[in-house]
PDB file of C-alpha atoms in Angstrom:
ATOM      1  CA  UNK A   1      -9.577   0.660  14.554  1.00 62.00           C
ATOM      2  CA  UNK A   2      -6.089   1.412  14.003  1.00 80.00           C
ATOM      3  CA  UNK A   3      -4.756  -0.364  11.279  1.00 90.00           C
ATOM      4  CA  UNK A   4      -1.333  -2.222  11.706  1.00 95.00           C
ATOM      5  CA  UNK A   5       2.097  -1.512  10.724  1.00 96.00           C
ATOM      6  CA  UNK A   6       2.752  -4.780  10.387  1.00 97.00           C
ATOM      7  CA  UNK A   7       1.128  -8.388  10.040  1.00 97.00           C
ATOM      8  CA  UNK A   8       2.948 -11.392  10.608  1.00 97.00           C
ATOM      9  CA  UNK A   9       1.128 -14.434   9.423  1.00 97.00           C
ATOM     10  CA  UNK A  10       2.264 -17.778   9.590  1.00 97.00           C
ATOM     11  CA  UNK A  11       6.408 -17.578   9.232  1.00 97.00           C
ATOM     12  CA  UNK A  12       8.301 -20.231   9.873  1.00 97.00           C
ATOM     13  CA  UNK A  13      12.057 -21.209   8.714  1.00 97.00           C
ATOM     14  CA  UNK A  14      13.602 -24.334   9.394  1.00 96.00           C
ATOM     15  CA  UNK A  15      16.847 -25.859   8.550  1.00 94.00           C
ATOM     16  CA  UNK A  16      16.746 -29.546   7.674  1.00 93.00           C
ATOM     17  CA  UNK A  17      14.822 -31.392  10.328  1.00 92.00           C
ATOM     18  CA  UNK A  18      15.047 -28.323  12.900  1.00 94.00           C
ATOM     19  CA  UNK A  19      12.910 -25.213  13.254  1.00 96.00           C
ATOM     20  CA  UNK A  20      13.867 -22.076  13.415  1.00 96.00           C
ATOM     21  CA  UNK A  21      10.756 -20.746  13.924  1.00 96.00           C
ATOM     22  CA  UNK A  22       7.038 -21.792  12.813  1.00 96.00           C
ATOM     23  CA  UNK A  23       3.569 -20.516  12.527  1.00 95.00           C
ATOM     24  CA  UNK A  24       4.258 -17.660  14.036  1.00 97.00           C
ATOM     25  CA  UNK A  25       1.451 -14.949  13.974  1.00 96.00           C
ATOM     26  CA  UNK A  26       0.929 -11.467  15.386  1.00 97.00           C
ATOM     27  CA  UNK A  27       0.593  -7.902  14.348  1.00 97.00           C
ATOM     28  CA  UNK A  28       1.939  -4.562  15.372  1.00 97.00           C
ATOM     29  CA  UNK A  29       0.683  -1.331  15.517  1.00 95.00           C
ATOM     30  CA  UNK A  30       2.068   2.207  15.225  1.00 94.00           C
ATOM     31  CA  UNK A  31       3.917   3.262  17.716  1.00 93.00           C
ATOM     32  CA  UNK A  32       4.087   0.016  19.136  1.00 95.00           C
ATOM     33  CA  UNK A  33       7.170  -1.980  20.827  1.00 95.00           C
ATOM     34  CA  UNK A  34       6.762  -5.687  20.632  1.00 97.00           C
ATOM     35  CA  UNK A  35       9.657  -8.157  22.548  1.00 96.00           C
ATOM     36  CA  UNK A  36      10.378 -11.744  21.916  1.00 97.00           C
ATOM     37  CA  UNK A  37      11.933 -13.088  24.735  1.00 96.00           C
ATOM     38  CA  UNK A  38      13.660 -16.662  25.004  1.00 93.00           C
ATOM     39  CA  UNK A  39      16.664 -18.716  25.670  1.00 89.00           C
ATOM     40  CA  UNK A  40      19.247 -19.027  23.404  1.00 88.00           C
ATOM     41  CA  UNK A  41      17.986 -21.289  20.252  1.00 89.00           C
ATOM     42  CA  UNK A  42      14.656 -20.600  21.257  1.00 93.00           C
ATOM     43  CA  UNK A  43      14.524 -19.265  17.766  1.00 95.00           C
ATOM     44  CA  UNK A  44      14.114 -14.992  18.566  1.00 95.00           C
ATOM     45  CA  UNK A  45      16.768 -14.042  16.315  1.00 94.00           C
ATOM     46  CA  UNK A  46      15.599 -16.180  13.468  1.00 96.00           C
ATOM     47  CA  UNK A  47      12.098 -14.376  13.434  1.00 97.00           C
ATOM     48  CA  UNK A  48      13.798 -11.557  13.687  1.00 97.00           C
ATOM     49  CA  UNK A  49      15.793 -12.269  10.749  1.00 96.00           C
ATOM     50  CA  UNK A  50      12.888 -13.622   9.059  1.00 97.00           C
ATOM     51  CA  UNK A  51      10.925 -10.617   9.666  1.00 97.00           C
ATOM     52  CA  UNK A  52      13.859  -7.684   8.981  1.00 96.00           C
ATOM     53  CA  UNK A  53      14.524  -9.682   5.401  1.00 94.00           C
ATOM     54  CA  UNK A  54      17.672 -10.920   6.309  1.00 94.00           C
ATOM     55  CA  UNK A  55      16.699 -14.422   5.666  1.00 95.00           C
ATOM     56  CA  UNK A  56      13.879 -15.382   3.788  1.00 95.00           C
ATOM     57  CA  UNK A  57      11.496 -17.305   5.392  1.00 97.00           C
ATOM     58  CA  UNK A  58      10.005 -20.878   3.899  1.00 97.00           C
ATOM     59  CA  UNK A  59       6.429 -19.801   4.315  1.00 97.00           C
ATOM     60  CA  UNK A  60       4.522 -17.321   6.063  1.00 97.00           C
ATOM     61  CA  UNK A  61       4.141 -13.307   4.957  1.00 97.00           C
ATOM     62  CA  UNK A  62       5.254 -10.111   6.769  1.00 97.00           C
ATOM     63  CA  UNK A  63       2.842  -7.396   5.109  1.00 97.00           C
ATOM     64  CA  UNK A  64       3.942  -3.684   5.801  1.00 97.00           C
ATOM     65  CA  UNK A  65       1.703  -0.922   5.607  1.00 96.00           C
ATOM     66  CA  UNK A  66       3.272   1.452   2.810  1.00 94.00           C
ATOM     67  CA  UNK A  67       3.617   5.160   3.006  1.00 89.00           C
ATOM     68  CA  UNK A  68       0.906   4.919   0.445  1.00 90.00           C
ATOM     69  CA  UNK A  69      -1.261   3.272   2.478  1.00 90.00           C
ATOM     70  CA  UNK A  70      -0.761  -0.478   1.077  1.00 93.00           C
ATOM     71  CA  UNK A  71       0.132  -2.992   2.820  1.00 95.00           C
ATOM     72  CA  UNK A  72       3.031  -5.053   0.889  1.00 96.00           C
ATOM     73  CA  UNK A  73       4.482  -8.557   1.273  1.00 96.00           C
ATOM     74  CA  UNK A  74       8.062  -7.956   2.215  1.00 96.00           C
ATOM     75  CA  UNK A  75       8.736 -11.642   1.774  1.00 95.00           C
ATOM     76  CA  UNK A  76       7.689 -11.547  -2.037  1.00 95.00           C
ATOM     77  CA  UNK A  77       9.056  -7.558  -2.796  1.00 94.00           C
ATOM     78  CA  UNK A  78      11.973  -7.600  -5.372  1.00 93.00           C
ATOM     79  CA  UNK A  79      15.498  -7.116  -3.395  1.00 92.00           C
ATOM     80  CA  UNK A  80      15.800  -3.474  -4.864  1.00 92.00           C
ATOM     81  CA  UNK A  81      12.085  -2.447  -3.077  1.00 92.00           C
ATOM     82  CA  UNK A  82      13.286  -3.986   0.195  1.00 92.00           C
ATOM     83  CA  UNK A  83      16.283  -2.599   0.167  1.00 90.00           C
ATOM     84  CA  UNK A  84      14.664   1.098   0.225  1.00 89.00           C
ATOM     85  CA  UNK A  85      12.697   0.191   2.991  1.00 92.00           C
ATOM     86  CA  UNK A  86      15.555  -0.981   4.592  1.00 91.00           C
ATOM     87  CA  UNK A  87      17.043   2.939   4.067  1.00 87.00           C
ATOM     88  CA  UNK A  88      14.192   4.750   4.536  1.00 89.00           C
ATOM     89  CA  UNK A  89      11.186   3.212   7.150  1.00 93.00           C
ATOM     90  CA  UNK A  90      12.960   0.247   8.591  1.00 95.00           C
ATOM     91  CA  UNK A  91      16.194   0.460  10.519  1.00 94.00           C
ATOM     92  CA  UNK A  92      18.224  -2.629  12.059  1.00 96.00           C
ATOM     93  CA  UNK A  93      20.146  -2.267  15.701  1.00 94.00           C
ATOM     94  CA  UNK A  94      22.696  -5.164  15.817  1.00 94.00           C
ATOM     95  CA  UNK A  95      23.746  -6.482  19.335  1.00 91.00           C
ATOM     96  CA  UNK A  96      27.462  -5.782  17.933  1.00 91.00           C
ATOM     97  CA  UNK A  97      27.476  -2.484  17.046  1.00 92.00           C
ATOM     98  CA  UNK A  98      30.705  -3.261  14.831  1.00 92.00           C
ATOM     99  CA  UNK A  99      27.937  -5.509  12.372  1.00 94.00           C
ATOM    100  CA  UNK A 100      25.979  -2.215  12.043  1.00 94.00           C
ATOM    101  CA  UNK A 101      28.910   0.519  11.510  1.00 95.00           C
ATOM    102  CA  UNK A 102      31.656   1.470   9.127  1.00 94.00           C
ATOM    103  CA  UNK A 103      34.229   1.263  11.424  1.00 95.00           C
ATOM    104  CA  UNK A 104      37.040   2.834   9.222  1.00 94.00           C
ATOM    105  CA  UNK A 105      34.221   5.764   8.792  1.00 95.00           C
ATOM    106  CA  UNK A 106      34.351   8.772  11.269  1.00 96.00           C
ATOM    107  CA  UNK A 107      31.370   8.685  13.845  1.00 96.00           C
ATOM    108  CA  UNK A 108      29.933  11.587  11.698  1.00 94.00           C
ATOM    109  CA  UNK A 109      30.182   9.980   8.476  1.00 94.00           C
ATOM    110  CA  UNK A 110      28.604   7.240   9.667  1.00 95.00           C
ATOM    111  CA  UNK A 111      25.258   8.800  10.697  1.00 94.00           C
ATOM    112  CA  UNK A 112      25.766  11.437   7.188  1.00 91.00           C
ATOM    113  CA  UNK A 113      26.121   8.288   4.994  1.00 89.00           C
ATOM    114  CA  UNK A 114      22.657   6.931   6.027  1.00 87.00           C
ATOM    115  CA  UNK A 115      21.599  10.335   5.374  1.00 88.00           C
ATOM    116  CA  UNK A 116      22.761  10.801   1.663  1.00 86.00           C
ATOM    117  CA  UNK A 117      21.279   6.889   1.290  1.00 82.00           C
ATOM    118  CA  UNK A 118      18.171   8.786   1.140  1.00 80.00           C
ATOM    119  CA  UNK A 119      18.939  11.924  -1.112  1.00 78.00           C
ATOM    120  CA  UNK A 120      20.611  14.013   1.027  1.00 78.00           C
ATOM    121  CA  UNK A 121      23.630  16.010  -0.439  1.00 85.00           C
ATOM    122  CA  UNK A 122      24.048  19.338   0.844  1.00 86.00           C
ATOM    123  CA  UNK A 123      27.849  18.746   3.124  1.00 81.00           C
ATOM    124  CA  UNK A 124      26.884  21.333   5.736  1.00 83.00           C
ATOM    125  CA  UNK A 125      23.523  20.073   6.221  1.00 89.00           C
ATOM    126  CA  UNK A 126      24.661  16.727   6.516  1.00 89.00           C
ATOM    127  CA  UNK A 127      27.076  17.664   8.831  1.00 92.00           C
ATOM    128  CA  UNK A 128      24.872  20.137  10.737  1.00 93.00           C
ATOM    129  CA  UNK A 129      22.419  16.917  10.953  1.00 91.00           C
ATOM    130  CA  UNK A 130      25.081  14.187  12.239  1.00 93.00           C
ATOM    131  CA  UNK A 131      25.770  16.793  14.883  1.00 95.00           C
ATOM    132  CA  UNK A 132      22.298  17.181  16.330  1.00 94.00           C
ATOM    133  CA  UNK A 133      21.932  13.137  16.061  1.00 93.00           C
ATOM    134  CA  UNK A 134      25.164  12.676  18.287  1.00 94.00           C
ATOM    135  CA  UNK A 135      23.801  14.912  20.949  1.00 93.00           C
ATOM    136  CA  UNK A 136      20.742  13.105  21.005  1.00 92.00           C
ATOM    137  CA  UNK A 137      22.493   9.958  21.844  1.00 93.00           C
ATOM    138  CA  UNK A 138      24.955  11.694  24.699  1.00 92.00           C
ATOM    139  CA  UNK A 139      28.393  11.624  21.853  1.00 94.00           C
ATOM    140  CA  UNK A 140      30.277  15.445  22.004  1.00 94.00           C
ATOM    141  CA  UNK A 141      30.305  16.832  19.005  1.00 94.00           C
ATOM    142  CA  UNK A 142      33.760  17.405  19.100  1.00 95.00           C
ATOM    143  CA  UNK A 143      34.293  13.369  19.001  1.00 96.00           C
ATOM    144  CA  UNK A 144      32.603  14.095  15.069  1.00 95.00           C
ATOM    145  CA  UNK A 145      34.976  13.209  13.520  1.00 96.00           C
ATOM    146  CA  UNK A 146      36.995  10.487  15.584  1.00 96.00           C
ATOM    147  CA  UNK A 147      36.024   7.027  14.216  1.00 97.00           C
ATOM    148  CA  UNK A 148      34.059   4.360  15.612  1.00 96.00           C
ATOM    149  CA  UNK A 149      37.150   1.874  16.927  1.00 96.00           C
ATOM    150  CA  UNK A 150      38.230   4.780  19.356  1.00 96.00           C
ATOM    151  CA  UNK A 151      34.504   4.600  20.569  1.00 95.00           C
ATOM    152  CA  UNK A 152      33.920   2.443  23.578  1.00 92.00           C
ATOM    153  CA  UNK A 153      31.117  -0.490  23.508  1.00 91.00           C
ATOM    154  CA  UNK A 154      28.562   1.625  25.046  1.00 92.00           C
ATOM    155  CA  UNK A 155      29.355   4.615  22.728  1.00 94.00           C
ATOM    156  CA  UNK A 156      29.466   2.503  19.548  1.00 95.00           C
ATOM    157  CA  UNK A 157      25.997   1.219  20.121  1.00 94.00           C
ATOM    158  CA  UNK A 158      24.682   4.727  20.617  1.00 94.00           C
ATOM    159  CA  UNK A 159      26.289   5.894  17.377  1.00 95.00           C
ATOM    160  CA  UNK A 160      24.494   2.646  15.945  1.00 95.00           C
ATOM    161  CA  UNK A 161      21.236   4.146  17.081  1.00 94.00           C
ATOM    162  CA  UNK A 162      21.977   7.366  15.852  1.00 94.00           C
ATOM    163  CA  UNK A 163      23.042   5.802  12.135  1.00 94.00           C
ATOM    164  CA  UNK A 164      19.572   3.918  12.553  1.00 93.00           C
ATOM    165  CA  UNK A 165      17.362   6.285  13.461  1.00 93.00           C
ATOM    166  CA  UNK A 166      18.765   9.799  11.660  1.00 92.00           C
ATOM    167  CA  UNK A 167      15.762   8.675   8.854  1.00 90.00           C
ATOM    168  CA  UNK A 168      13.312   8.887  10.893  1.00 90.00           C
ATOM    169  CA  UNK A 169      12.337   4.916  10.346  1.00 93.00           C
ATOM    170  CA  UNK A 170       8.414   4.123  11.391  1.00 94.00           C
ATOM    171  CA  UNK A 171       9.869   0.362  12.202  1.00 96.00           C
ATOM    172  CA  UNK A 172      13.566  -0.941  13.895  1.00 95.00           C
ATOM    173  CA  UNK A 173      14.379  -4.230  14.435  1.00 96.00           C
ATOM    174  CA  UNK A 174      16.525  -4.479  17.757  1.00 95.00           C
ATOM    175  CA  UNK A 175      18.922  -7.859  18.737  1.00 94.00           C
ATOM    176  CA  UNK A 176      19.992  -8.205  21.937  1.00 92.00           C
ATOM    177  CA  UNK A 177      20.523  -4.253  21.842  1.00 90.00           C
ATOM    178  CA  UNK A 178      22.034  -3.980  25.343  1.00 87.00           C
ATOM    179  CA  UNK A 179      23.980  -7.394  24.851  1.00 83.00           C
ATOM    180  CA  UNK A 180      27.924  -7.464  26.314  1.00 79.00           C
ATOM    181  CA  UNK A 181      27.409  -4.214  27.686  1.00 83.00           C
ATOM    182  CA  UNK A 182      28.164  -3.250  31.454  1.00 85.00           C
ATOM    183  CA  UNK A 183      25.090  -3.288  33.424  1.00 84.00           C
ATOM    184  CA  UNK A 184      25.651   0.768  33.923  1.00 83.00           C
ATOM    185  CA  UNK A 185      26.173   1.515  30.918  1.00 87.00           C
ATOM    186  CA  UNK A 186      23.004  -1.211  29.846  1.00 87.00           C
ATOM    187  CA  UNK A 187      20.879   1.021  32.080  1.00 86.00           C
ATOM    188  CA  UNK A 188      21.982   4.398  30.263  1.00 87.00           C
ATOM    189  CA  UNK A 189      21.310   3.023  26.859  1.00 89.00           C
ATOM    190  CA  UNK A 190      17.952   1.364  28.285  1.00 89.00           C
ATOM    191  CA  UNK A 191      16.895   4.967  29.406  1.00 89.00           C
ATOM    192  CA  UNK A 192      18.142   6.479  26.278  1.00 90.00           C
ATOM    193  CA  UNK A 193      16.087   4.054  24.085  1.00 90.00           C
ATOM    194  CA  UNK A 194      12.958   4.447  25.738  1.00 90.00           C
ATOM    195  CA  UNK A 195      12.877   8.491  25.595  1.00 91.00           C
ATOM    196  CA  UNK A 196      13.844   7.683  21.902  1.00 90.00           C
ATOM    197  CA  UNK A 197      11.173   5.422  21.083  1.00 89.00           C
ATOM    198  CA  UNK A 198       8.388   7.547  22.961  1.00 90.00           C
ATOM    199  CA  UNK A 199       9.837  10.596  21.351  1.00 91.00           C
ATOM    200  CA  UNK A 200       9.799   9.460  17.954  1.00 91.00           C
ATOM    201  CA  UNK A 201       6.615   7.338  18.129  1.00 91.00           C
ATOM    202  CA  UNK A 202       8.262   4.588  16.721  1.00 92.00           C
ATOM    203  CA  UNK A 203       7.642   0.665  16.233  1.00 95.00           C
ATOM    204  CA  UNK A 204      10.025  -1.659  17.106  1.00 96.00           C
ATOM    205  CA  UNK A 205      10.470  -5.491  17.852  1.00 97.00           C
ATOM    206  CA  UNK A 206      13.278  -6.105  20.401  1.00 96.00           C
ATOM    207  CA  UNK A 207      14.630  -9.690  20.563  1.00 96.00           C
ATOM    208  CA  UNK A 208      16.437  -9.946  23.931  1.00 93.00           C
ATOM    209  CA  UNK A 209      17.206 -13.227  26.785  1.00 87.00           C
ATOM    210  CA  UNK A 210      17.091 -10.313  29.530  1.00 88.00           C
ATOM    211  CA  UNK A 211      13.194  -9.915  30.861  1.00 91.00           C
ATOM    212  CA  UNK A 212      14.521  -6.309  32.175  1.00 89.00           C
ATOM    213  CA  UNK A 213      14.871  -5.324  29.124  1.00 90.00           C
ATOM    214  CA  UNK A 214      11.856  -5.754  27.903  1.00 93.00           C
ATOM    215  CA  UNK A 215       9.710  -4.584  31.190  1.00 92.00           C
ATOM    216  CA  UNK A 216      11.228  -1.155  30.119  1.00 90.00           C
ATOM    217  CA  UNK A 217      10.713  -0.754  26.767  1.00 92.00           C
ATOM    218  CA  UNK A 218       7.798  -3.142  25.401  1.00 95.00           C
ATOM    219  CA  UNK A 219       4.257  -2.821  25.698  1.00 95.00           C
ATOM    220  CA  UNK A 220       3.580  -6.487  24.823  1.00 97.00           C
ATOM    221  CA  UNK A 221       5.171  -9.828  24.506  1.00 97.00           C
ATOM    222  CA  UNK A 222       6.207 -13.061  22.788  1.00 97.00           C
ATOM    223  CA  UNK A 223       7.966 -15.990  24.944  1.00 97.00           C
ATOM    224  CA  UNK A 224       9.656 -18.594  22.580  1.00 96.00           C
ATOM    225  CA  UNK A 225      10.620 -21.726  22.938  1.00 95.00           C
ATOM    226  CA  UNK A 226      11.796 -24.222  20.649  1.00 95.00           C
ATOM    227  CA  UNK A 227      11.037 -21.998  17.576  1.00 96.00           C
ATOM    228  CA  UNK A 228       6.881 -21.859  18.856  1.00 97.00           C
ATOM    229  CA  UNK A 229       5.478 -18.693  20.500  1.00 97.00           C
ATOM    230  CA  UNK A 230       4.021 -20.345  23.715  1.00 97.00           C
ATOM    231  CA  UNK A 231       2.881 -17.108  25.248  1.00 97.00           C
ATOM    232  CA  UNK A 232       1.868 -13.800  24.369  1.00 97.00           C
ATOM    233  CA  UNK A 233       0.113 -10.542  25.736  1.00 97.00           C
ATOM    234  CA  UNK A 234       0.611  -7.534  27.554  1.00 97.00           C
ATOM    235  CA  UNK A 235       4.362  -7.268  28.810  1.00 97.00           C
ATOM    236  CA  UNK A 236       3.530  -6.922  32.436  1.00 96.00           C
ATOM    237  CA  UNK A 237       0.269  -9.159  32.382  1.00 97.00           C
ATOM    238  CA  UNK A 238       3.199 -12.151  30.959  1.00 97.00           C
ATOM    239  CA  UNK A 239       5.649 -10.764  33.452  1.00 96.00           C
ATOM    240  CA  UNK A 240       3.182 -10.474  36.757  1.00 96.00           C
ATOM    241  CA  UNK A 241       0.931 -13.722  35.858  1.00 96.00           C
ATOM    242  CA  UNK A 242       2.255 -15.983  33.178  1.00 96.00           C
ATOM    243  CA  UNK A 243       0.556 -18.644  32.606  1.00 96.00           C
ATOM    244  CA  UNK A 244       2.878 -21.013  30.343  1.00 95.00           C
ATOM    245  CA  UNK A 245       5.678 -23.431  32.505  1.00 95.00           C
ATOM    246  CA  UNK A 246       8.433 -22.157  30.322  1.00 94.00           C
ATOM    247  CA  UNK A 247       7.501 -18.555  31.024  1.00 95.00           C
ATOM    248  CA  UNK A 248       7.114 -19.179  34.930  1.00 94.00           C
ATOM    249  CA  UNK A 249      10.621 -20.858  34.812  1.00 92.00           C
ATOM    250  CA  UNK A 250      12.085 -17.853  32.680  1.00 90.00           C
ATOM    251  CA  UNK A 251      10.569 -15.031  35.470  1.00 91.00           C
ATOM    252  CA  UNK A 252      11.502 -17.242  38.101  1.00 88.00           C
ATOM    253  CA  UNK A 253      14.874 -18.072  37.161  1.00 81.00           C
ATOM    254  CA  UNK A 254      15.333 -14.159  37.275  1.00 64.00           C
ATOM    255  CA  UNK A 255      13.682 -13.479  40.998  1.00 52.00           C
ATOM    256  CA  UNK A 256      15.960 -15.979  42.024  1.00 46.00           C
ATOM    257  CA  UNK A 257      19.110 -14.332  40.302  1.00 37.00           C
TER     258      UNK A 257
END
């Protein structure tokens, strides 16, 4: 048996008398794309937060399986430790791409900087390397070296991805990654994602409201409500046949759409 990337076990965060999110539970394997799906305040993000060590959560653990082989408690790792794993095997798509770039950096600098985060110092190579990444995500290289506030929405989100994933991460955390967007340029990015993610074998959890979304890209699913998983399983098995009321009002209120 495969053993996972990731084990979730018990999180919850709450704030006052309200929960964020509690006794959650799941695990994740490599190569693996988990969704959370929910209404807004269902309490998505806040895993997600939880999870991606943006907030800290009030109990619970998220163990990662190392490089060397152990798995280690995120939730208890010193700030330095987590901070490398942000850099190196975790990356972090924001819904606005502005929260995830440098946008008084040129597009190429901003994919080189996450580059030399991890060592990298040779100019050409870095250069060489932003290049290839921009291709990958449909930018011409000759917009290298124009800056991210020229970009347009759909073109600043791919140059997020690019930043992200120029590592080679083995886990990204996605919010709302197709959020604000046109639905044609949505459907590019959706496509572009998916090859990526196959591609690169990665793991991701993608938090999203839109049940297209994650029909494309995730092989299972959470629905949250109210800060409580209330469903989980195979993505189209949820999708086709779910079996909670708040997930057969979700699906339908999209049929009906």
């Amino acid at each position: 048996m495969t053993t996972p990337l990731l084990e979730v076990r018990d999180i919850a965060k709450f704030y006052g008398h309200r929960i964020g999110c509690d006794k959650v539970d799941f695990d994740l394997y490599p190569g693996e794309v988990m969704g959370i799906v929910g209404e807004s305040g269902s309490g998505k993000s806040t895993l997600l937060n939880c999870l991606a060590g943006h907030l800290t959560p009030d109990a619970g653990q998220v163990r990662f399986e190392m490089r060397t082989g152990e798995m280690a408690d995120t939730v208890t790792m010193s700030e330095p430790e987590r901070r490398m794993l942000s850099r190196t095997d975790w990356a972090f798509v924001h819904q606005h791409a502005r929260d995830g770039l440098r946008m008084n950096v040129s597009a190429g600098g901003n994919v080189g900087e996450r580059l030399m985060a991890v060592g990298a110092r040779h100019y050409g190579n870095i250069r060489e390397e932003a290049i290839d990444w921009l291709g990958r995500v449909e930018i011409s290289e000759t917009r290298v070296d124009d800056r991210p506030t020229a970009f347009s929405g759909g073109m600043q989100q791919r140059l997020q991805i690019a930043r992200n994933l120029v590592t080679g991460p083995r886990l990204v955390f996605m919010d709302e990654p197709t959020g604000g967007l046109d639905v044609s340029v949505q459907a590019r990015l959706l496509d572009l994602l998916r090859g990526l993610v196959r591609e690169m074998g990665l793991s991701a959890i993608i938090v999203t409201h839109d049940l297209a979304v994650v029909r494309l890209l995730a092989d299972r699913l959470m629905v949250m409500k109210d800060g409580h998983v209330v469903e989980s399983g195979l993505t189209d098995q949820v999708l086709d046949d779910p079996q909670h009321a708040y997930t057969q009002l979700l699906v339908s209120s999209v049929l009906q759409v």
